[in-house]
Coordinates of C-alpha atoms in Angstrom, one line a residue:
M27 CA 36.0 -53.6 4.4
R28 CA 32.7 -53.5 2.4
N29 CA 30.3 -50.7 3.2
P30 CA 26.6 -52.3 3.0
A31 CA 25.1 -49.0 2.5
T32 CA 27.2 -48.2 -0.4
D33 CA 27.8 -51.6 -2.1
G34 CA 25.6 -52.0 -5.0
D35 CA 25.5 -55.7 -5.2
F36 CA 24.7 -56.0 -1.4
T37 CA 21.9 -53.3 -1.9
R38 CA 20.3 -54.9 -4.8
H39 CA 20.3 -58.4 -2.9
L40 CA 18.6 -56.7 0.1
V41 CA 16.0 -54.7 -1.9
S42 CA 14.9 -58.2 -3.7
E43 CA 14.9 -59.9 -0.4
V44 CA 12.7 -57.2 1.2
Q45 CA 10.7 -57.1 -1.7
A46 CA 9.9 -61.0 -1.6
V47 CA 9.1 -60.5 2.3
L48 CA 6.6 -57.7 1.8
E49 CA 5.0 -59.7 -1.0
K50 CA 4.9 -62.8 1.3
H51 CA 2.9 -60.7 3.6
G52 CA 0.4 -59.3 1.2
Y53 CA 2.0 -56.1 0.2
R54 CA 1.9 -55.3 -3.5
L55 CA 3.6 -52.7 -5.8
P56 CA 1.3 -50.0 -7.0
P57 CA 0.1 -50.6 -10.6
G58 CA 1.8 -48.7 -13.5
G59 CA 4.3 -49.7 -15.8
D60 CA 8.2 -50.2 -15.5
H61 CA 8.5 -46.4 -14.7
I62 CA 6.3 -46.6 -11.6
H63 CA 8.1 -49.8 -10.4
D64 CA 11.6 -48.1 -11.0
L65 CA 10.4 -45.0 -9.1
V66 CA 9.1 -47.1 -6.1
M67 CA 12.2 -49.4 -6.1
A68 CA 14.5 -46.5 -6.0
R69 CA 12.7 -45.1 -2.9
V70 CA 13.1 -48.6 -1.3
D71 CA 16.8 -48.6 -1.9
L72 CA 17.2 -45.4 -0.3
A73 CA 15.1 -46.3 2.6
L74 CA 17.2 -49.6 3.1
K75 CA 20.4 -47.5 3.0
N76 CA 19.2 -45.2 5.6
L77 CA 18.0 -48.2 7.8
V78 CA 21.3 -49.9 7.4
E79 CA 23.1 -46.8 8.6
I80 CA 20.9 -46.6 11.4
F81 CA 21.1 -50.3 12.3
E82 CA 24.9 -50.0 12.3
G83 CA 24.9 -46.7 14.4
R84 CA 26.1 -44.5 11.6
T85 CA 24.8 -41.0 11.0
R86 CA 25.0 -38.6 8.2

């Protein structure tokens, strides 16, 4: 069975979908180069992994 919190393909897809939803609602990534974008998206990835675990009732 696949684990959404550790499945890289699922996580990347989820991150891109969440980014699209946020942008649709008017939120924007902070200005800066690719380095800033990568740092922000790494934090989003971690937050989504935590959200998935909470949603599924799993704790660390």
